[in-house]
Coordinates of C-alpha atoms and ligand atoms in Angstrom, one line a residue:
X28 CA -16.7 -81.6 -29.2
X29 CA -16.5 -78.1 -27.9
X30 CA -18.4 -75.5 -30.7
X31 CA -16.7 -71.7 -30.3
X32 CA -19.6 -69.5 -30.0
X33 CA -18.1 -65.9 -28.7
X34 CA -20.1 -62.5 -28.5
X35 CA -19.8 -60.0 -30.8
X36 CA -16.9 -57.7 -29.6
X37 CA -17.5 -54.7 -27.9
X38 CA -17.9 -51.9 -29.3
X39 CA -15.2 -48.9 -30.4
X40 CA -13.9 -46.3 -27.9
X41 CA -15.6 -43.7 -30.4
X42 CA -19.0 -44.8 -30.6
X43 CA -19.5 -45.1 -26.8
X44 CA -19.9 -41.2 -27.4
X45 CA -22.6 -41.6 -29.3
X46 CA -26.4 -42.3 -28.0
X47 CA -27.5 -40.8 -24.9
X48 CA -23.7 -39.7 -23.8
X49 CA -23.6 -36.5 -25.1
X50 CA -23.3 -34.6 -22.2
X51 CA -20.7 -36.5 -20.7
X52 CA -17.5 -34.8 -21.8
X53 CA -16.9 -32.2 -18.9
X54 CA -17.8 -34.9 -16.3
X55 CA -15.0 -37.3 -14.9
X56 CA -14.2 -39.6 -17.1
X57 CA -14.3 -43.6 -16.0
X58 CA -10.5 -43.4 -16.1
X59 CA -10.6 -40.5 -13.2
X60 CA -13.3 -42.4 -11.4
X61 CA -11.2 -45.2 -11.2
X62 CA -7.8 -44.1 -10.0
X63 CA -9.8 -41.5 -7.6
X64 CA -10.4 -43.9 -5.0
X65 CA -8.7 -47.3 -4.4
X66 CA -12.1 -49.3 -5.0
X67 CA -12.9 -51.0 -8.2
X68 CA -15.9 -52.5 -9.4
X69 CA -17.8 -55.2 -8.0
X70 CA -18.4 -56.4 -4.6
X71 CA -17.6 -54.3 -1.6
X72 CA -14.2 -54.6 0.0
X73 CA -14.7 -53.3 3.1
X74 CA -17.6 -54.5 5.8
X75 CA -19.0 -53.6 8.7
X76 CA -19.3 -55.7 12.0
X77 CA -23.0 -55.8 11.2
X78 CA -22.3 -57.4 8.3
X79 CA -20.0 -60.2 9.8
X80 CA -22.4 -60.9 12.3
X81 CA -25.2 -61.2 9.7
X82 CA -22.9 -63.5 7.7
X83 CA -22.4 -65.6 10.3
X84 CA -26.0 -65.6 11.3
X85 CA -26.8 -66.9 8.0
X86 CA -24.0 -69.7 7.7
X87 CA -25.4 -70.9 11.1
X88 CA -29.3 -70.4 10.5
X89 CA -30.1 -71.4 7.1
X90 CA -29.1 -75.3 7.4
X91 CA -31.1 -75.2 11.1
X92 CA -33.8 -73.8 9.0
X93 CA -33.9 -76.5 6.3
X94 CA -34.0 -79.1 8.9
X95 CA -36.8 -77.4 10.8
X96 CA -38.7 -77.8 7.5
X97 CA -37.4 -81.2 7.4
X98 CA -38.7 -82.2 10.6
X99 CA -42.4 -80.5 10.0
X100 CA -42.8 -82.4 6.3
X101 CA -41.4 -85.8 7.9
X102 CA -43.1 -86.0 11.1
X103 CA -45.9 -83.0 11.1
X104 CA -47.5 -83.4 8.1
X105 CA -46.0 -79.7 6.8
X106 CA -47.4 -78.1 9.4
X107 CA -44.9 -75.3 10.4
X108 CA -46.6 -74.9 13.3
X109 CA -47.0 -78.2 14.6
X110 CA -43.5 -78.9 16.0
X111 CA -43.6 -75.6 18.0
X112 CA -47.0 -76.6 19.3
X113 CA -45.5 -80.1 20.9
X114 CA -42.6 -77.9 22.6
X115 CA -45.2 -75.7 24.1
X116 CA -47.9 -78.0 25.0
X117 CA -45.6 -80.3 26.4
X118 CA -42.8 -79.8 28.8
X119 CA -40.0 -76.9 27.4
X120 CA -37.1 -78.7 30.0
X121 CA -33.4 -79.5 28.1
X122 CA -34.4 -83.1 28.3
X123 CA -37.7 -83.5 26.4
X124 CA -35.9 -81.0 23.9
X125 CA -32.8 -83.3 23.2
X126 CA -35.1 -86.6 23.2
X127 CA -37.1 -85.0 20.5
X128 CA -34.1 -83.9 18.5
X129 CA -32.8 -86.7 18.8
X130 CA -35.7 -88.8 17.2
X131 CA -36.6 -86.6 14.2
X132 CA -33.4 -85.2 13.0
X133 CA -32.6 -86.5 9.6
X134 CA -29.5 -89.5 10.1
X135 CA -26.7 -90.2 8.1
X136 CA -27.5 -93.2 5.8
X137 CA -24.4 -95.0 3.8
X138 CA -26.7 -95.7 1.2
X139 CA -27.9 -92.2 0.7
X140 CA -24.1 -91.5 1.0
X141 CA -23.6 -93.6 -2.3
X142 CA -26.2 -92.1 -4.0
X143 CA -25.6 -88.8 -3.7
X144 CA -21.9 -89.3 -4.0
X145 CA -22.6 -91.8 -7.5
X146 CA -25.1 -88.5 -8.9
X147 CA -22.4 -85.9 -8.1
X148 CA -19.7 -87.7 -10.1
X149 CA -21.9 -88.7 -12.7
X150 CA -22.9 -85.0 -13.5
X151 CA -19.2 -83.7 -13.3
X152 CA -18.8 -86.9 -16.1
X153 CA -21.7 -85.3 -18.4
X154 CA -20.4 -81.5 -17.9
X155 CA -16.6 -82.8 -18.7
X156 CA -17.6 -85.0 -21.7
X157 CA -21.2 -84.0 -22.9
X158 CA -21.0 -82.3 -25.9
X159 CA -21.0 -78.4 -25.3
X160 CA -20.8 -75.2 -27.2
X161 CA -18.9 -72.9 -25.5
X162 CA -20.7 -69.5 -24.3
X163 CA -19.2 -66.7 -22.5
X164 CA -19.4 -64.6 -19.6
X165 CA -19.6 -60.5 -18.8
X166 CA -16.1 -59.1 -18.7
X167 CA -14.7 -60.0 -14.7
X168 CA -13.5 -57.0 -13.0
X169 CA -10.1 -58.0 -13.6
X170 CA -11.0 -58.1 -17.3
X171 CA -11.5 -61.3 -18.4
X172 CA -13.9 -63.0 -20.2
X173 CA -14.2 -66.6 -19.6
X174 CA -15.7 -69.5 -21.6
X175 CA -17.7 -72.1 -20.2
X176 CA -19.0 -75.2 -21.4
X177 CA -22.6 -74.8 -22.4
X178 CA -24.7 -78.5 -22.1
X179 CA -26.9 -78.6 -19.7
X180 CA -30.2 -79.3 -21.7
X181 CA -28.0 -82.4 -22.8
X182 CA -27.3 -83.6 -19.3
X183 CA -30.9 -82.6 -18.2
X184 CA -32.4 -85.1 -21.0
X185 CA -29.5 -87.9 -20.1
X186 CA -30.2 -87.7 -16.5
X187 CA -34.2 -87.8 -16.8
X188 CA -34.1 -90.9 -19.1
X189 CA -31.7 -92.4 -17.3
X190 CA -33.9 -91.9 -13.9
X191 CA -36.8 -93.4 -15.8
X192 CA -35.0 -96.5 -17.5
X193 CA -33.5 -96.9 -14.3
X194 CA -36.6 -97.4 -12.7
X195 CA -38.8 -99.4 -15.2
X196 CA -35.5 -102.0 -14.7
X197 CA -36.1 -102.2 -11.4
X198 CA -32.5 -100.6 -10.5
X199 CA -33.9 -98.2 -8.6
X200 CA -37.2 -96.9 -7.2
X201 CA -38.6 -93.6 -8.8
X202 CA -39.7 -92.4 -5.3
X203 CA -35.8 -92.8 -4.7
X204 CA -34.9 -89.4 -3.5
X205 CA -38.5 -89.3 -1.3
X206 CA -37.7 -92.6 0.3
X207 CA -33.8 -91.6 1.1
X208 CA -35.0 -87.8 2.3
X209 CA -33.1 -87.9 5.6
X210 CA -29.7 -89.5 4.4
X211 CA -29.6 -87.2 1.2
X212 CA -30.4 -84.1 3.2
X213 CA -27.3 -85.0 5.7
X214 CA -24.6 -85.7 2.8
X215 CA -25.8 -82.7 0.8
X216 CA -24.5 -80.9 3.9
X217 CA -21.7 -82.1 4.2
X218 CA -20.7 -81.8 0.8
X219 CA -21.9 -78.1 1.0
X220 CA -19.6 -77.4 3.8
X221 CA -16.8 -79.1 2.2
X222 CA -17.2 -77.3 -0.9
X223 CA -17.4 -73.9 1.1
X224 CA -14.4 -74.6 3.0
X225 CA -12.3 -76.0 0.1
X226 CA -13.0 -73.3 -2.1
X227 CA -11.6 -70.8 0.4
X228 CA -8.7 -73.1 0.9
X229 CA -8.4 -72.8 -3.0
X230 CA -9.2 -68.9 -3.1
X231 CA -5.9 -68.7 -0.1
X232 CA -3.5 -71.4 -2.0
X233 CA -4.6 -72.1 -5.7
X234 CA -6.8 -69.5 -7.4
X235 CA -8.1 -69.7 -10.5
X236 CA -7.4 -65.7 -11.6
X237 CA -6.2 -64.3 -8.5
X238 CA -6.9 -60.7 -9.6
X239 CA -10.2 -61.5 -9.6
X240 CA -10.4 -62.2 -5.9
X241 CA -12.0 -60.0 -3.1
X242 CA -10.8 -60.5 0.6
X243 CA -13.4 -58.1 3.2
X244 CA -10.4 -58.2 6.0
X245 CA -13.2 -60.8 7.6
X246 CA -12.7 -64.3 7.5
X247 CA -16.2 -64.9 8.3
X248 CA -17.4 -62.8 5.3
X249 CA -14.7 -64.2 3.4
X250 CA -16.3 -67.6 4.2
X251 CA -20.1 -66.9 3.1
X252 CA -19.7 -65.0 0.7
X253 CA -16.2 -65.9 -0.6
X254 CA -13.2 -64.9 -2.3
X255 CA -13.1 -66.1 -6.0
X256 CA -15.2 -64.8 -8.5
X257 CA -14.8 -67.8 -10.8
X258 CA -13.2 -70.9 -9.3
X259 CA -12.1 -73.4 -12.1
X260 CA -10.5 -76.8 -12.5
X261 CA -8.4 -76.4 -15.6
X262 CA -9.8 -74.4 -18.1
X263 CA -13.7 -75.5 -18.1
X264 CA -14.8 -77.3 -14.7
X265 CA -16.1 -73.9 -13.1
X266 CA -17.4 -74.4 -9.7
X267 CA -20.7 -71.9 -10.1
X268 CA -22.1 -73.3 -13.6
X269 CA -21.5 -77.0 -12.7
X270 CA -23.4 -76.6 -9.1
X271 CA -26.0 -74.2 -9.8
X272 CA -26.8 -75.9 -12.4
X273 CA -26.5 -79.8 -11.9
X274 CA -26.5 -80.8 -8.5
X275 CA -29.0 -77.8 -7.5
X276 CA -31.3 -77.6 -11.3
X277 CA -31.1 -80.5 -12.6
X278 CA -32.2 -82.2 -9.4
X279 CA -34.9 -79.7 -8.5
X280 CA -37.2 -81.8 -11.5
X281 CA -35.7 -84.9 -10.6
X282 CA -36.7 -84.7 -6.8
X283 CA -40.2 -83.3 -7.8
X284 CA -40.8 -86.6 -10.2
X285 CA -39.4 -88.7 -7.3
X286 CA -41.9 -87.1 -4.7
X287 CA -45.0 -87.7 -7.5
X288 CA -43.6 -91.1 -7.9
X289 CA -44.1 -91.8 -4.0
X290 CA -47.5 -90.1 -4.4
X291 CA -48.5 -92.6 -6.6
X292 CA -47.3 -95.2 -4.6
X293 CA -49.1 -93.9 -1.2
X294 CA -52.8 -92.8 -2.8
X295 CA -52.9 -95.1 -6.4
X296 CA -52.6 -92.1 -8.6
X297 CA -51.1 -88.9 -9.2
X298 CA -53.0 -85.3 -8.2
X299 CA -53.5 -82.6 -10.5
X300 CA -52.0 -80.0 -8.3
X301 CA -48.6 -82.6 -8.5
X302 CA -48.9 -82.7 -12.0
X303 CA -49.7 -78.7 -12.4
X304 CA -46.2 -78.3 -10.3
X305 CA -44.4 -80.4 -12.3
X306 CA -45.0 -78.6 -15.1
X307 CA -44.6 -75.1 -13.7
X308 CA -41.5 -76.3 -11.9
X309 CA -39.9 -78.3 -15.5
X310 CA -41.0 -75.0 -17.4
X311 CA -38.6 -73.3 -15.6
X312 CA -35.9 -75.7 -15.2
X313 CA -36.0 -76.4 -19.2
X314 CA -35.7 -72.7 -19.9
X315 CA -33.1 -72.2 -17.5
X316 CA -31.0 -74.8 -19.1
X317 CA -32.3 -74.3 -23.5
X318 CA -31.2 -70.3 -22.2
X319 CA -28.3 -71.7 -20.4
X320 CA -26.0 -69.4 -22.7
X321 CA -27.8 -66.5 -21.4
X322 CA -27.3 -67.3 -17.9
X323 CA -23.5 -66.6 -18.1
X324 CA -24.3 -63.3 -17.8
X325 CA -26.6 -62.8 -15.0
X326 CA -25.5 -61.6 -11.6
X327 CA -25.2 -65.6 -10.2
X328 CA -22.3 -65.7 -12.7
X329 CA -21.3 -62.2 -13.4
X330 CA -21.4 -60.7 -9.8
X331 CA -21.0 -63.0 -6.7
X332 CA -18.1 -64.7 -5.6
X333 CA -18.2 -68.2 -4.7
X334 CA -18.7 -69.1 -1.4
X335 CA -21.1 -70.6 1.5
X336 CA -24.0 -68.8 0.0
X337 CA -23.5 -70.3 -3.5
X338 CA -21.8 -73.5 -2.8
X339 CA -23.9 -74.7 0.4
X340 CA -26.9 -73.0 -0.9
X341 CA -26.7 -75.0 -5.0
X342 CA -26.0 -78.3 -2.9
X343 CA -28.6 -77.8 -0.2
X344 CA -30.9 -74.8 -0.2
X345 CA -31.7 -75.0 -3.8
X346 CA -32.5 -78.7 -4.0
X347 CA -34.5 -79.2 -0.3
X348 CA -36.2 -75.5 -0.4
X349 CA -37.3 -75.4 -3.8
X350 CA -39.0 -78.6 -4.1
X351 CA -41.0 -78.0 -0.7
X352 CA -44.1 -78.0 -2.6
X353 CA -44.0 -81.5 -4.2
X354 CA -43.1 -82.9 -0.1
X355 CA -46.2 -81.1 0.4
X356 CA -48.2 -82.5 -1.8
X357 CA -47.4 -86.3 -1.0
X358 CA -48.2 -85.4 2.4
X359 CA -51.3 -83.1 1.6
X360 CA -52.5 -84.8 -2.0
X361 CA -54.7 -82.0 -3.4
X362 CA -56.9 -82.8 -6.1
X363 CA -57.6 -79.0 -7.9
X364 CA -61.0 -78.1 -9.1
X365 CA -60.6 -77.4 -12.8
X366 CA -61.0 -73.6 -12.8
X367 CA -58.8 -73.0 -10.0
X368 CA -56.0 -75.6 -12.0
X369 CA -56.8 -73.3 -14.9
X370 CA -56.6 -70.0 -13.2
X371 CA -53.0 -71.0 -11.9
X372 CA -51.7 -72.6 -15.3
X373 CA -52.2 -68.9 -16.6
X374 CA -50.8 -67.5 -13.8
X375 CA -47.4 -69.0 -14.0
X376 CA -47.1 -69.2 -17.7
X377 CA -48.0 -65.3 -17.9
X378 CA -45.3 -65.1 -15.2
X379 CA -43.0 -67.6 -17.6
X380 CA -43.6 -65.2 -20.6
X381 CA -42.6 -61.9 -19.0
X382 CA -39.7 -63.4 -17.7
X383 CA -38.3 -64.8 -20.8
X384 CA -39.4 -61.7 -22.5
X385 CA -37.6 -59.6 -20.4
X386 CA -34.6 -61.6 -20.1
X387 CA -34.3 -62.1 -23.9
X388 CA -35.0 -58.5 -24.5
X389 CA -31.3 -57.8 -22.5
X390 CA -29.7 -60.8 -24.2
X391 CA -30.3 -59.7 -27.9
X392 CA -30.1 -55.8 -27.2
X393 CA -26.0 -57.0 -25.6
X394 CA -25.5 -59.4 -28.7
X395 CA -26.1 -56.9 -31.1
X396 CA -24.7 -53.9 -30.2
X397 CA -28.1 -52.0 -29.7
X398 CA -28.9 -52.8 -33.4
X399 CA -31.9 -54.5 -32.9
X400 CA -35.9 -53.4 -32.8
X401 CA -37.5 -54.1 -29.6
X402 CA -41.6 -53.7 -29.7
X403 CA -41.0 -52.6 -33.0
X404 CA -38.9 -50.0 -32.6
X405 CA -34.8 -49.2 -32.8
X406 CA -33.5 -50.1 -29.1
X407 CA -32.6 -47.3 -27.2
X408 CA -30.0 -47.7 -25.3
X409 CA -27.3 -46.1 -23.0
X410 CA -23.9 -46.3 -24.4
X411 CA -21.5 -46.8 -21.1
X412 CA -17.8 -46.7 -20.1
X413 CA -16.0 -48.6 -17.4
X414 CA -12.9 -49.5 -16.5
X415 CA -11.3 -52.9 -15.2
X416 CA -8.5 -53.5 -12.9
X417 CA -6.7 -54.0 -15.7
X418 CA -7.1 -50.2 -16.2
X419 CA -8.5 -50.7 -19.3
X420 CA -11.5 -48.4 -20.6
X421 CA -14.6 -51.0 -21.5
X422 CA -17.8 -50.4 -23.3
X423 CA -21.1 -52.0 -22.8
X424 CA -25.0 -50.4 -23.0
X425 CA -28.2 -50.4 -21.0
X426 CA -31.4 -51.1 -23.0
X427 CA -33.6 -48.3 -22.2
X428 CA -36.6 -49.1 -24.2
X429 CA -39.2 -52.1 -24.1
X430 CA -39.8 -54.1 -20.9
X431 CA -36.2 -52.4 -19.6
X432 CA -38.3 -48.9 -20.1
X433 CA -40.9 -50.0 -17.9
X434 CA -38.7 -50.6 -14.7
X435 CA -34.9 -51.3 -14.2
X436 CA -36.0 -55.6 -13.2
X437 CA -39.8 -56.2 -14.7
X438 CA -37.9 -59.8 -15.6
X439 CA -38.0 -60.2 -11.5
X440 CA -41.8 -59.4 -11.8
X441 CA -42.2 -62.3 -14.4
X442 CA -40.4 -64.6 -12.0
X443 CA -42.6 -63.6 -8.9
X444 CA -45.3 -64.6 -10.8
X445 CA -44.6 -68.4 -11.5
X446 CA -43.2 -68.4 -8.1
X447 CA -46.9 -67.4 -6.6
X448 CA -48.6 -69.6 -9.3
X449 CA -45.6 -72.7 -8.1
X450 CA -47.1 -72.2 -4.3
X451 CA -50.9 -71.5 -5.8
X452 CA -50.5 -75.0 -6.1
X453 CA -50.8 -76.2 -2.8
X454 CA -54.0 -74.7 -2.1
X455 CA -54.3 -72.8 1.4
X456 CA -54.4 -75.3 3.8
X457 CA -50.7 -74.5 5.0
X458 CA -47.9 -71.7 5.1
X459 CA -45.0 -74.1 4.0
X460 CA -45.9 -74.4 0.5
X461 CA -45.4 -70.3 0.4
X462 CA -42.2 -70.3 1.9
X463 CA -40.6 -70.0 -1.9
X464 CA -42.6 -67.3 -2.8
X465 CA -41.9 -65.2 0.5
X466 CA -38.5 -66.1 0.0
X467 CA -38.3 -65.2 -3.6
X468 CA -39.5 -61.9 -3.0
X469 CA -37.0 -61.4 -0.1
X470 CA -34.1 -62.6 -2.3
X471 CA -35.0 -60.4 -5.8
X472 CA -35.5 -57.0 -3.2
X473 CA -32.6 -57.4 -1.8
X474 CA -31.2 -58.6 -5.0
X475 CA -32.3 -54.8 -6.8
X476 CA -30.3 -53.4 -4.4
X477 CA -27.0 -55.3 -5.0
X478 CA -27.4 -55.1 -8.2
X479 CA -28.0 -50.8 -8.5
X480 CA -25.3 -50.2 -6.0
X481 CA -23.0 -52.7 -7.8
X482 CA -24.6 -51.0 -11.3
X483 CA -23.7 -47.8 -10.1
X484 CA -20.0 -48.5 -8.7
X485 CA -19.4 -50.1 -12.1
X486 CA -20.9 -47.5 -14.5
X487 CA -20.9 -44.3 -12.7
X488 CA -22.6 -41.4 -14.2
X489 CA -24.0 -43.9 -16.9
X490 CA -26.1 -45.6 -14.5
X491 CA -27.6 -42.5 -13.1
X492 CA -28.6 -41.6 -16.4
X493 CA -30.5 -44.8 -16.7
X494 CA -31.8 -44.3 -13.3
X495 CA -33.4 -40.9 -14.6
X496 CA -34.4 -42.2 -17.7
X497 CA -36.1 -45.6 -16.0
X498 CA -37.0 -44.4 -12.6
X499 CA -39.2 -47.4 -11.3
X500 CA -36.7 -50.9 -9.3
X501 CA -39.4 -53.6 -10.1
X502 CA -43.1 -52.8 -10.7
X503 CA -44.2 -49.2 -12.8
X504 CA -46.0 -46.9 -10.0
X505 CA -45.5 -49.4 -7.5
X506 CA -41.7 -49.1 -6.4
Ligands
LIG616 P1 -30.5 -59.6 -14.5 O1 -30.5 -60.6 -15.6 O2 -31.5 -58.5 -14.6 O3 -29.1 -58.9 -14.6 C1 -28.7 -57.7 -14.0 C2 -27.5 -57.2 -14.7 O4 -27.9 -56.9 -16.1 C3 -26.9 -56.0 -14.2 O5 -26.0 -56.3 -13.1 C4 -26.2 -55.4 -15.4 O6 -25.0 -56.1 -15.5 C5 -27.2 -55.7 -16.5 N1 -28.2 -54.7 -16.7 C6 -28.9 -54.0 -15.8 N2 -29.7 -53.2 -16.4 C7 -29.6 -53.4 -17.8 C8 -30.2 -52.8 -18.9 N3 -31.1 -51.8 -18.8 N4 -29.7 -53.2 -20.1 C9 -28.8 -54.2 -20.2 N5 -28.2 -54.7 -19.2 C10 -28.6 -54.3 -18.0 O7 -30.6 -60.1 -13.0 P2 -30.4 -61.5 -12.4 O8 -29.1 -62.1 -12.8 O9 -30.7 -61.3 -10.9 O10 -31.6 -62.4 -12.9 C11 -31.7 -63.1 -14.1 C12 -33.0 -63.9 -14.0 O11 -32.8 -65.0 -13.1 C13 -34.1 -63.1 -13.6 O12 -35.2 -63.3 -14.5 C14 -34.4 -63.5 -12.2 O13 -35.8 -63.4 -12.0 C15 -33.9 -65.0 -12.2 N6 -33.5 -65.4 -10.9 C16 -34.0 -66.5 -10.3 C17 -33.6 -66.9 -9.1 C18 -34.1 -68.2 -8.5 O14 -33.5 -68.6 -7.5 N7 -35.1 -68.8 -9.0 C19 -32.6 -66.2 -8.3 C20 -32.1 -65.0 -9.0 C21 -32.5 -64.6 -10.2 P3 -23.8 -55.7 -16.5 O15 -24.1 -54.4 -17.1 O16 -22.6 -55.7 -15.6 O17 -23.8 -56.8 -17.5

């Protein structure tokens, strides 16, 4: 049974003087900024060719890329280098090139197919009918604020026990995801195409809140990034939550325990450094779901639209990139010295404590209206306007004060840290373990940038005010 857990309302037009607003009143008011130009909040209408190409670069690239790493874990021992090593040393001709392709790309395997097909449809079963409260999201740019089943600690547990009964019955092996790599990798695929391609069918013929669509003029774009903000099936079944969170999260622990399970099998026991990622990789995964409330209103759910980059990259990037370390490890078993296993624990749960810190700071600052000490103190915040496409005036605030005083993202500084500490445990032997970090830091850069220039479009004058007030993106004196 659904439990009704809603926000507390925003707060009256009156107040949103109040605070830090003061000088506000002969500036234009959201009202003006909105019907001055034809563009509303939220992602960018209109692209350049640039930025079609680089679309289409990535839709292309990124699956090539996760079977390049594929092809060095199966068949090179992780070695990135490896593969391009064989094409150089031996002969570079169209033939040798297509034989090789041929014998280590990743095949389609029916039984894979079944699995992966079985797990899908047994998650959408725990997010329809698992008991759920229901949480809520930031106001859309068309002005609504949806619900969404909240219970994905409850489907975490059921899957995991499941997995393990499973496999002390004998149903299935625990190294089953290591030992049906290939097949899974191939059906994930396609089911992340599918998905992308449906959901822009569905954006075109059936939308879920078609005022809250965005269409570039570029199919392409369109395509990768895509049209809906928050595709549903009836009032619950939304497409980001369920595959963010089940086929890409939930997974990402399940795969790791799979990959320490073949481990086992291959050198009679499990490593430290498998066992140190586990944890790092489950402490994250548990918080992301026992805060899965609090997610609803980050940008994953409150900014982008839902297309290639979400749907192919929960059903594929997410599960086969982030795990790279634990394929890693069953090919390179690491045994840590205890220091070194010491000096990374405290790494990554620093990183996990800033994080949450940070995060939670935002989360209780928004729930209470600003009424709320942070460090000890009365929160300062920045009372803001906006406007929706519903030409409504809005209110929300930006915490000023605490971790959100020191830079506008210090949570993204608490996540590169576990990251680091996630590929600290490979040791050095190889680049492939880092990938996650160096892509992590990539992602969250670019990531500021979205988010100030979506920030700004959205609160105007507001924003700038914060940007005085907190002048630092990411790391105090840094940047
Ligand atoms: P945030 O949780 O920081 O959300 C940014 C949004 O918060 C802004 O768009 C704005 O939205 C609001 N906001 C900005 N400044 C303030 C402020 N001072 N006070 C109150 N609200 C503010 O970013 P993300 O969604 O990117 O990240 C959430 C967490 O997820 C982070 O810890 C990040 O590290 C992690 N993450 C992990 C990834 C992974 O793949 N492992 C990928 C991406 C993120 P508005 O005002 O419209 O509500």
């Amino acid at each position: 049974m659904a439990v009704d857990r809603r926000p507390t309302k925003s707060m009256a037009p009156d107040q949103a003087a109040s605070s830090m607003t003061s000088s506000s009143s002969n500036q234009t008011t959201p009202k003006q900024q909105f019907q001055s130009g034809p563009k509303v909040w939220g992602r960018n209408k209109d692209v350049g060719t640039g930025t079609v190409i680089g679309s289409f670069l990535m839709m292309l690239c990124t699956p090539l890329l996760v079977i390049y790493f594929y092809i060095a874990c199966n068949s090179y021992q992780c070695s990135l280098s490896a593969p391009l090593f064989e094409w150089f040393n031996n002969d570079l001709s169209l033939t040798h090139l297509i034989d090789w392709t041929i014998r280590e790309l990743p095949v389609f395997s029916m039984h894979a197919a079944k699995i992966y097909i079985i797990w899908l449809l047994f998650q959408a079963v725990l997010y329809t009918f698992l008991p759920a409260t229901i949480g809520y999201g930031q106001q859309t740019p068309a002005g609504y604020t949806l619900p969404y089943k909240v219970n994905g600690l409850l489907a975490w547990v059921v899957s995991h026990v499941l997995y393990f009964v499973g496999g002390y019955l004998g149903l299935w092996s625990l190294a089953i995801a290591h030992d049906n790599w290939g097949g899974l990798l191939v059906i994930a695929n396609l089911y992340g195409y599918f998905l992308t391609f449906f959901s822009y069918f569905k954006a075109l013929v059936f939308p879920s809140h078609p005022e809250d669509r965005k269409f570039s003029g570029s199919i392409i774009y369109d395509i990768v990034l895509g049209v809906e903000f928050n595709p549903r099936f009836g009032k619950y079944f939304d497409f980001k939550l369920f595959h963010n969170g089940r086929p890409g999260i939930v997974a990402w622990t399940l795969i790791d325990m799979s990959f320490a399970a073949a481990q086992y099998q291959q050198v009679g026991y499990i490593t430290n450094s498998m066992i140190l990622l586990n944890i790092l990789h489950a402490t994250y995964v548990l918080d992301f779901f026992y805060n899965e409330d609090w997610y609803l209103r980050t940008i994953d759910i409150a900014h982008d639209h839902f297309g290639f980059m979400l749907a192919w990259g929960d059903s594929v990037w997410l599960p086969f990139m982030y795990t790279l370390q634990s394929h890693y490890l069953v090919r390179n078993p690491i045994d840590l010295s205890m220091p070194y296993f010491l000096a990374v624990l405290v790494i990554g749960l620093s990183g996990y404590v800033i994080f949450r810190s940070v995060n939670h700071q935002k989360d209780i600052v928004r729930r209470t209206n600003g009424k709320c000490q942070i460090w000890g103190k009365p929160a300062k915040v920045i009372r803001t306007e906006f406007l929706c496409s519903d030409g409504k005036t809005h209110h929300s605030l930006l915490l000023c004060s605490g971790f959100w005083g020191l830079s506008r993202h210090f949570n993204y500084v608490g996540d590169l840290l576990i990251s680091s500490a996630m590929c600290l445990t490979c040791g050095f032997g190889h680049l492939l373990p880092y990938f996650y970090i160096i892509f992590m830091t990539i992602l969250l850069l670019h990531r500021i940038e979205r988010d100030h220039s979506r920030c700004r479009g959205k609160y105007g004058k507001y924003w700038e005010m914060y940007e005085k007030e907190v002048p630092w993106k990411l790391c105090p004196y840094i940047y």
